[in-house]
Structure formats: structure tokens, C-alpha cells
Short mmCIF file of C-alpha atoms and ligand atoms in Angstrom, two decimals:
data_model
loop_
_atom_site.label_atom_id
_atom_site.label_comp_id
_atom_site.label_asym_id
_atom_site.label_seq_id
_atom_site.Cartn_x
_atom_site.Cartn_y
_atom_site.Cartn_z
CA UNK A 1 115.31 90.36 53.03
CA UNK A 2 111.60 89.81 53.69
CA UNK A 3 109.33 92.59 54.97
CA UNK A 4 108.94 90.68 58.20
CA UNK A 5 112.71 90.69 58.75
CA UNK A 6 113.04 94.37 57.84
CA UNK A 7 110.28 95.33 60.24
CA UNK A 8 111.69 93.10 62.97
CA UNK A 9 115.14 94.63 62.59
CA UNK A 10 113.62 98.06 62.92
CA UNK A 11 111.74 96.97 66.04
CA UNK A 12 114.93 95.40 67.47
CA UNK A 13 116.83 98.62 66.90
CA UNK A 14 114.10 100.55 68.67
CA UNK A 15 114.36 98.14 71.62
CA UNK A 16 118.16 98.49 71.74
CA UNK A 17 117.72 102.27 71.94
CA UNK A 18 115.51 101.88 75.01
CA UNK A 19 112.18 102.28 73.22
CA UNK A 20 108.96 100.35 73.69
CA UNK A 21 107.29 98.22 71.03
CA UNK A 22 103.78 96.81 70.91
CA UNK A 23 104.07 93.41 69.24
CA UNK A 24 101.88 90.38 68.56
CA UNK A 25 102.13 87.08 70.41
CA UNK A 26 99.84 84.07 70.01
CA UNK A 27 97.98 85.06 73.22
CA UNK A 28 97.58 88.85 73.22
CA UNK A 29 99.66 91.82 72.05
CA UNK A 30 102.50 92.74 74.40
CA UNK A 31 104.07 96.10 75.23
CA UNK A 32 107.77 95.24 75.29
CA UNK A 33 111.08 96.71 76.42
CA UNK A 34 114.66 95.45 76.56
CA UNK A 35 114.56 93.34 79.74
CA UNK A 36 118.23 94.19 80.42
CA UNK A 37 117.55 97.95 80.42
CA UNK A 38 115.84 99.09 83.65
CA UNK A 39 115.09 102.57 82.30
CA UNK A 40 113.32 101.09 79.28
CA UNK A 41 111.37 98.70 81.53
CA UNK A 42 110.22 101.63 83.71
CA UNK A 43 108.75 103.20 80.57
CA UNK A 44 106.37 100.26 80.32
CA UNK A 45 104.84 101.09 83.70
CA UNK A 46 104.58 104.79 82.87
CA UNK A 47 102.96 104.07 79.50
CA UNK A 48 100.51 101.51 80.88
CA UNK A 49 99.96 103.56 84.07
CA UNK A 50 100.56 100.34 85.93
CA UNK A 51 101.77 100.04 89.54
CA UNK A 52 105.52 99.45 89.37
CA UNK A 53 105.66 96.54 91.80
CA UNK A 54 103.92 94.25 89.29
CA UNK A 55 106.35 91.70 87.89
CA UNK A 56 106.63 91.30 84.11
CA UNK A 57 107.00 88.26 81.87
CA UNK A 58 110.29 88.05 79.96
CA UNK A 59 109.89 86.75 76.40
CA UNK A 60 112.82 84.85 74.89
CA UNK A 61 113.61 82.85 71.78
CA UNK A 62 114.14 79.43 73.23
CA UNK A 63 114.99 77.39 76.32
CA UNK A 64 118.71 78.10 75.97
CA UNK A 65 118.11 81.85 76.21
CA UNK A 66 115.60 81.36 78.99
CA UNK A 67 118.35 79.72 81.08
CA UNK A 68 120.21 83.03 80.93
CA UNK A 69 117.37 84.60 82.95
CA UNK A 70 116.08 81.79 85.15
CA UNK A 71 117.25 78.60 86.88
CA UNK A 72 115.61 75.53 85.36
CA UNK A 73 115.39 72.24 87.19
CA UNK A 74 114.54 68.95 85.43
CA UNK A 75 110.78 69.49 85.64
CA UNK A 76 111.03 73.02 84.26
CA UNK A 77 113.22 71.84 81.39
CA UNK A 78 110.78 69.10 80.49
CA UNK A 79 107.85 71.52 80.54
CA UNK A 80 109.75 74.01 78.39
CA UNK A 81 110.56 71.30 75.88
CA UNK A 82 106.95 70.12 75.80
CA UNK A 83 105.13 73.47 75.63
CA UNK A 84 107.50 76.08 74.14
CA UNK A 85 107.07 77.95 71.98
CA UNK A 86 103.57 78.37 73.41
CA UNK A 87 101.24 80.02 75.91
CA UNK A 88 102.90 78.75 79.10
CA UNK A 89 104.70 81.12 81.47
CA UNK A 90 106.99 79.51 84.04
CA UNK A 91 107.79 81.21 87.32
CA UNK A 92 111.32 80.18 88.32
CA UNK A 93 114.16 81.40 90.55
CA UNK A 94 115.75 84.33 88.76
CA UNK A 95 119.41 84.80 87.90
CA UNK A 96 121.34 87.40 89.92
CA UNK A 97 121.74 89.89 87.06
CA UNK A 98 117.98 90.26 86.50
CA UNK A 99 116.79 93.78 87.38
CA UNK A 100 114.22 94.41 90.11
CA UNK A 101 112.24 96.52 87.61
CA UNK A 102 111.45 93.31 85.72
CA UNK A 103 110.53 91.09 88.67
CA UNK A 104 108.97 93.69 90.94
CA UNK A 105 111.78 92.90 93.37
CA UNK A 106 110.82 89.22 93.62
CA UNK A 107 113.48 86.46 93.66
CA UNK A 108 111.55 84.74 90.88
CA UNK A 109 111.00 85.58 87.25
CA UNK A 110 108.17 84.85 84.81
CA UNK A 111 109.44 83.63 81.44
CA UNK A 112 108.04 82.24 78.20
CA UNK A 113 108.79 81.62 74.51
CA UNK A 114 105.97 83.10 72.40
CA UNK A 115 104.60 81.12 69.46
CA UNK A 116 104.05 83.84 66.88
CA UNK A 117 106.21 84.22 63.77
CA UNK A 118 106.53 87.98 64.21
CA UNK A 119 107.46 87.72 67.90
CA UNK A 120 109.99 85.01 67.01
CA UNK A 121 111.52 87.14 64.28
CA UNK A 122 111.81 90.19 66.54
CA UNK A 123 113.50 88.05 69.22
CA UNK A 124 115.85 86.60 66.63
CA UNK A 125 116.89 90.09 65.45
CA UNK A 126 117.02 91.56 68.96
CA UNK A 127 119.07 88.73 70.50
CA UNK A 128 117.87 89.54 74.02
CA UNK A 129 114.90 89.18 76.35
CA UNK A 130 111.81 91.34 75.97
CA UNK A 131 109.93 92.20 79.18
CA UNK A 132 106.29 92.66 78.25
CA UNK A 133 102.87 92.87 79.86
CA UNK A 134 99.75 92.95 77.70
CA UNK A 135 99.62 96.14 75.60
CA UNK A 136 96.66 97.78 77.30
CA UNK A 137 96.36 100.48 79.94
CA UNK A 138 96.24 99.15 83.50
CA UNK A 139 92.81 97.66 84.24
CA UNK A 140 91.68 97.62 80.61
CA UNK A 141 90.79 94.78 78.27
CA UNK A 142 93.77 92.99 76.71
CA UNK A 143 94.37 93.64 73.00
CA UNK A 144 94.11 90.84 70.46
CA UNK A 145 94.39 93.01 67.34
CA UNK A 146 96.72 95.86 66.33
CA UNK A 147 93.66 98.14 66.17
CA UNK A 148 92.95 97.46 69.87
CA UNK A 149 96.51 98.54 70.72
CA UNK A 150 96.30 101.70 68.63
CA UNK A 151 93.02 102.66 70.32
CA UNK A 152 94.56 102.07 73.75
CA UNK A 153 97.48 104.46 73.14
CA UNK A 154 96.14 107.46 71.22
CA UNK A 155 99.42 109.33 71.74
CA UNK A 156 101.07 106.69 69.59
CA UNK A 157 103.18 103.64 70.21
CA UNK A 158 105.70 101.73 68.04
CA UNK A 159 103.27 99.10 66.80
CA UNK A 160 104.23 95.95 64.96
CA UNK A 161 101.19 94.60 63.06
CA UNK A 162 100.66 90.88 63.35
CA UNK A 163 97.03 90.13 62.66
CA UNK A 164 94.64 88.61 65.19
CA UNK A 165 96.03 86.66 68.11
CA UNK A 166 95.35 82.97 67.62
CA UNK A 167 94.82 82.03 71.29
CA UNK A 168 93.18 85.25 72.42
CA UNK A 169 93.60 84.90 76.18
CA UNK A 170 96.75 85.25 78.29
CA UNK A 171 99.23 82.45 78.89
CA UNK A 172 98.81 79.90 81.64
CA UNK A 173 101.12 80.80 84.54
CA UNK A 174 102.75 77.90 86.40
CA UNK A 175 104.79 78.65 89.51
CA UNK A 176 107.71 76.22 89.88
CA UNK A 177 109.62 78.29 92.41
CA UNK A 178 108.04 76.28 95.25
CA UNK A 179 105.51 73.42 95.25
CA UNK A 180 104.10 73.60 91.69
CA UNK A 181 101.00 75.83 91.57
CA UNK A 182 98.80 77.28 88.90
CA UNK A 183 98.83 81.08 89.29
CA UNK A 184 96.70 81.92 86.26
CA UNK A 185 94.57 79.50 84.23
CA UNK A 186 95.01 79.82 80.46
CA UNK A 187 94.97 77.99 77.17
CA UNK A 188 97.08 75.15 78.57
CA UNK A 189 95.02 73.34 81.18
CA UNK A 190 96.19 72.09 84.56
CA UNK A 191 95.51 68.51 83.42
CA UNK A 192 98.09 68.90 80.63
CA UNK A 193 100.73 70.10 83.10
CA UNK A 194 100.14 67.59 85.89
CA UNK A 195 101.88 64.66 84.13
CA UNK A 196 105.04 66.74 84.59
CA UNK A 197 104.39 68.45 87.91
CA UNK A 198 102.17 66.05 89.86
CA UNK A 199 98.89 67.35 91.33
CA UNK A 200 98.77 71.14 91.06
CA UNK A 201 97.67 73.26 93.96
CA UNK A 202 95.79 76.27 92.72
CA UNK A 203 97.72 78.91 94.56
CA UNK A 204 96.42 80.90 97.56
CA UNK A 205 98.46 83.82 96.29
CA UNK A 206 97.20 84.56 92.80
CA UNK A 207 99.61 86.21 90.36
CA UNK A 208 99.96 89.86 91.37
CA UNK A 209 97.72 91.79 89.01
CA UNK A 210 95.30 88.99 88.22
CA UNK A 211 92.51 90.39 90.40
CA UNK A 212 89.06 90.55 88.74
CA UNK A 213 89.03 94.22 87.83
CA UNK A 214 92.27 93.71 85.87
CA UNK A 215 90.44 92.59 82.74
CA UNK A 216 87.33 94.72 83.05
CA UNK A 217 85.54 96.61 80.31
CA UNK A 218 84.24 100.10 81.17
CA UNK A 219 80.63 98.99 80.89
CA UNK A 220 79.16 97.14 83.87
CA UNK A 221 79.49 93.38 83.18
CA UNK A 222 77.20 90.70 84.61
CA UNK A 223 77.77 86.97 84.30
CA UNK A 224 74.64 84.91 83.74
CA UNK A 225 73.97 81.26 82.93
CA UNK A 226 70.73 82.43 81.32
CA UNK A 227 71.77 85.51 79.39
CA UNK A 228 68.56 85.87 77.33
CA UNK A 229 66.34 85.94 80.42
CA UNK A 230 68.75 88.23 82.26
CA UNK A 231 68.75 90.62 79.29
CA UNK A 232 64.98 90.66 79.20
CA UNK A 233 64.83 91.34 82.92
CA UNK A 234 67.14 94.36 82.66
CA UNK A 235 65.48 95.68 79.50
CA UNK A 236 62.17 95.62 81.38
CA UNK A 237 63.88 97.78 84.02
CA UNK A 238 64.60 100.31 81.28
CA UNK A 239 68.30 99.43 80.82
CA UNK A 240 70.02 99.01 77.47
CA UNK A 241 71.77 95.68 77.33
CA UNK A 242 74.25 93.82 75.10
CA UNK A 243 74.75 90.06 75.41
CA UNK A 244 77.85 87.92 74.93
CA UNK A 245 76.74 84.32 74.36
CA UNK A 246 79.08 81.44 75.15
CA UNK A 247 80.76 79.74 72.23
CA UNK A 248 82.90 76.60 72.00
CA UNK A 249 85.73 77.25 74.48
CA UNK A 250 88.52 77.55 71.89
CA UNK A 251 86.48 80.00 69.80
CA UNK A 252 85.24 81.83 72.87
CA UNK A 253 88.85 82.37 74.03
CA UNK A 254 89.87 83.70 70.63
CA UNK A 255 86.85 86.02 70.42
CA UNK A 256 86.51 87.08 74.07
CA UNK A 257 88.56 90.28 74.21
CA UNK A 258 87.60 91.25 70.67
CA UNK A 259 83.92 90.96 71.59
CA UNK A 260 84.42 92.81 74.88
CA UNK A 261 86.18 95.65 73.03
CA UNK A 262 83.35 95.80 70.53
CA UNK A 263 80.50 95.58 73.06
CA UNK A 264 82.19 98.06 75.37
CA UNK A 265 81.99 100.67 72.62
CA UNK A 266 78.24 100.31 72.11
CA UNK A 267 77.52 102.58 75.06
CA UNK A 268 74.90 100.28 76.62
CA UNK A 269 74.18 100.28 80.36
CA UNK A 270 75.00 96.61 80.88
CA UNK A 271 76.91 93.76 79.30
CA UNK A 272 75.64 90.28 80.09
CA UNK A 273 78.11 87.49 79.43
CA UNK A 274 77.40 83.78 79.51
CA UNK A 275 80.17 81.82 81.30
CA UNK A 276 82.16 79.34 79.21
CA UNK A 277 81.41 75.63 79.56
CA UNK A 278 83.87 72.95 80.45
CA UNK A 279 87.17 72.71 82.27
CA UNK A 280 90.55 73.83 80.93
CA UNK A 281 90.13 76.82 78.61
CA UNK A 282 86.61 77.33 79.98
CA UNK A 283 88.05 78.02 83.44
CA UNK A 284 90.55 80.47 81.98
CA UNK A 285 87.84 82.37 80.13
CA UNK A 286 85.58 82.61 83.17
O1 TXA B 301 100.07 85.80 77.42
C1 TXA B 301 100.68 86.51 78.19
O2 TXA B 301 101.15 86.09 79.27
C2 TXA B 301 100.84 87.98 77.79
C3 TXA B 301 101.74 88.05 76.56
C4 TXA B 301 102.07 89.46 76.19
O3 TXA B 301 102.89 87.31 76.79
N1 TXA B 301 101.40 88.74 78.88
C5 TXA B 301 100.73 89.05 80.01
O4 TXA B 301 101.43 89.90 80.85
O5 TXA B 301 99.60 88.67 80.23
P1 TXA B 301 100.75 90.61 82.09
O6 TXA B 301 101.81 91.48 82.64
O7 TXA B 301 99.48 91.28 81.67
O8 TXA B 301 100.48 89.46 83.09
C6 TXA B 301 101.59 88.78 83.64
C7 TXA B 301 101.22 88.14 84.93
C8 TXA B 301 100.93 89.16 86.02
O9 TXA B 301 99.75 88.82 86.67
C9 TXA B 301 102.14 89.02 86.91
O10 TXA B 301 101.84 89.29 88.23
C10 TXA B 301 102.56 87.59 86.71
O11 TXA B 301 102.34 87.38 85.34
N2 TXA B 301 103.98 87.39 87.01
C11 TXA B 301 105.04 87.79 86.30
N3 TXA B 301 106.20 87.50 86.93
C12 TXA B 301 105.84 86.88 88.08
C13 TXA B 301 106.58 86.34 89.18
N4 TXA B 301 107.91 86.38 89.24
N5 TXA B 301 105.87 85.79 90.19
C14 TXA B 301 104.51 85.74 90.16
N6 TXA B 301 103.78 86.25 89.16
C15 TXA B 301 104.40 86.81 88.13
MG1 MG B 302 97.49 92.14 81.34
#
């Protein structure tokens, strides 16, 4: 038995007993509970200090298991086959047995198959769905390393180490419960989804919990197309400033939260971030 399997079996046992695990996915680390255990799911909200009406994403092994939680039509099946495992969350009509704790009482459910070997191994051992938001306190920066998670929960959390998250920003959320709509931009761009869905409305009702302050560092953050000049301006006003320069979108996505965590700890008065260029991932980063 490999170490990965042994650790995953231990994590699966912890989930079965109603515990929470922080685990790696390709996007960000998640704070997971047995999606079939409402008491365990409530612990997520208490631990994150998150409002309980926020719906969670259920993580499963494959499309077949996803169909246990959600109703897939032809379009949803095709998307699942094309993009799973991967950073695409589908919002679909939920099955009757799904608990309100998971969906925030909605008739829909968010579901995805994560593309990370450790997440896959835990799901294989657990044989169930894992409800998981990002493993940070409500309103904080999402974690893309195990060290971020540990710092976020100083009282301790069952933490499965899985290196740095490859994607670095949250999954794209596509609502298929009505006319197809993009609820949260992410790694997978609208243009990649539209061959399956037709033209995507960007929704008037953004995903609950995706308001701006949701991803905020503690330090005041300014966006500027000219970060060097902006920094000079604020330094001349006597402020201490740290700058986050734009990188190639794929690298910027991978580095974004790591850099925000690092810069947030410097104790400067202001962070100045340069918006990402381009469509697709660039939009998700901004
Ligand atoms: O990449 C990700 O999606 C990460 C990893 C851990 O999978 N998870 C994540 O979870 O970002 P969270 O809870 O931080 O964000 C999930 C978003 C929330 O904005 C929530 O409102 C939305 O998904 N969501 C979940 N279920 C929904 C539903 N039934 N209808 C509309 N929005 C939903
Ligand atoms: Mg989050």
C-alpha cells in the first residue's frame, strides 16, 4: 500500500466519522465533509465562520457518482465528459435525498470532479461525495498550499498535504439549471463552454458568496493599470506600498493567492495589483 493510499484511507475514515478534512484539489484546497451527513456539513460553516445559507460544491469521483447527486441532461453529460476531472463546477437540479445543509436550501446543487491525484484517491477510498468550500475562513484569501491552510486554522484541522495547487484559482461555475449562465469565471473560459451550451449569459445573480470582499486580503488592495506610478504616488503620500505585477495569465492564476498571502503579511499600508491581461483566465483573475 502506498503512502498516498494509507493517508487517503485515514482521511476517508475521518470523513465517515463526521470529521472535516482540508485536502488539495487542482484549484485551491478544500475544507470537506461527508456530503450525506448534515451534522458534518454544518461543521464546515462553524469552522469557516461562514453564513449557513451559502451552498457548497459536492466533489465526486466521476460522472456516474455525480448522477447520484444531480440530474444530468445531454448537455451536462457532454460537458462532464469533456471537462472532468477538472476545474468546472456544474449547477444542476439536485436529487431529492440531497440535504439542505449542502445546497443552502436551493433546488440545485453544485458538483465537480477534482483533478488532483490526492483528491481522487481520497474519493476512491471514501466512496461518497465530499461537500467542500475553499479551506479559508469566510472572507479570507483562498489557500493554494498546505501552509496557507494551517495558518488559517491555528486551532488545528485534519490536513492532507498535496503540494501547490496547479490551477490556483477557483473552478469555473456554469449554471445549467435554467438558461446556461456563467456564475463564476475561472480557469475554463466561457468560449470553451459555448460550443456545448450556446451563447452564455453572464448571470444577473452571481453565485452566492462571490461578492468582491469574499476574496479580500486584510491589507487595503488597489487595482491599477500603472502599478509603478501608483506606488510612487502613494509612497510620496507617506504610505508603505507593495506591488503585485501582472504575469502571463496562467502563471498569474497559479501565483495569485500565494502572492496575496505573502504580501498581506508584509504589514504595508497598501497593496497595488495590476489587473491581468486578456480574456478567459484573465477575467477570472480580475
Ligand atoms: O475550485 C473550487 O470550486 C473550490 C474547490 C475546493 O473545489 N471550491 C470553492 O468553493 O471555491 P466555495 O464554497 O468557496 O465556492 C463555491 C461557490 C459559491 O460561490 C457558491 O455560492 C456556489 O459555488 N454554489 C454552490 N452551489 C451552488 C448552487 N446550487 N447554486 C448557485 N451557486 C452555487
Ligand atoms: Mg471560497
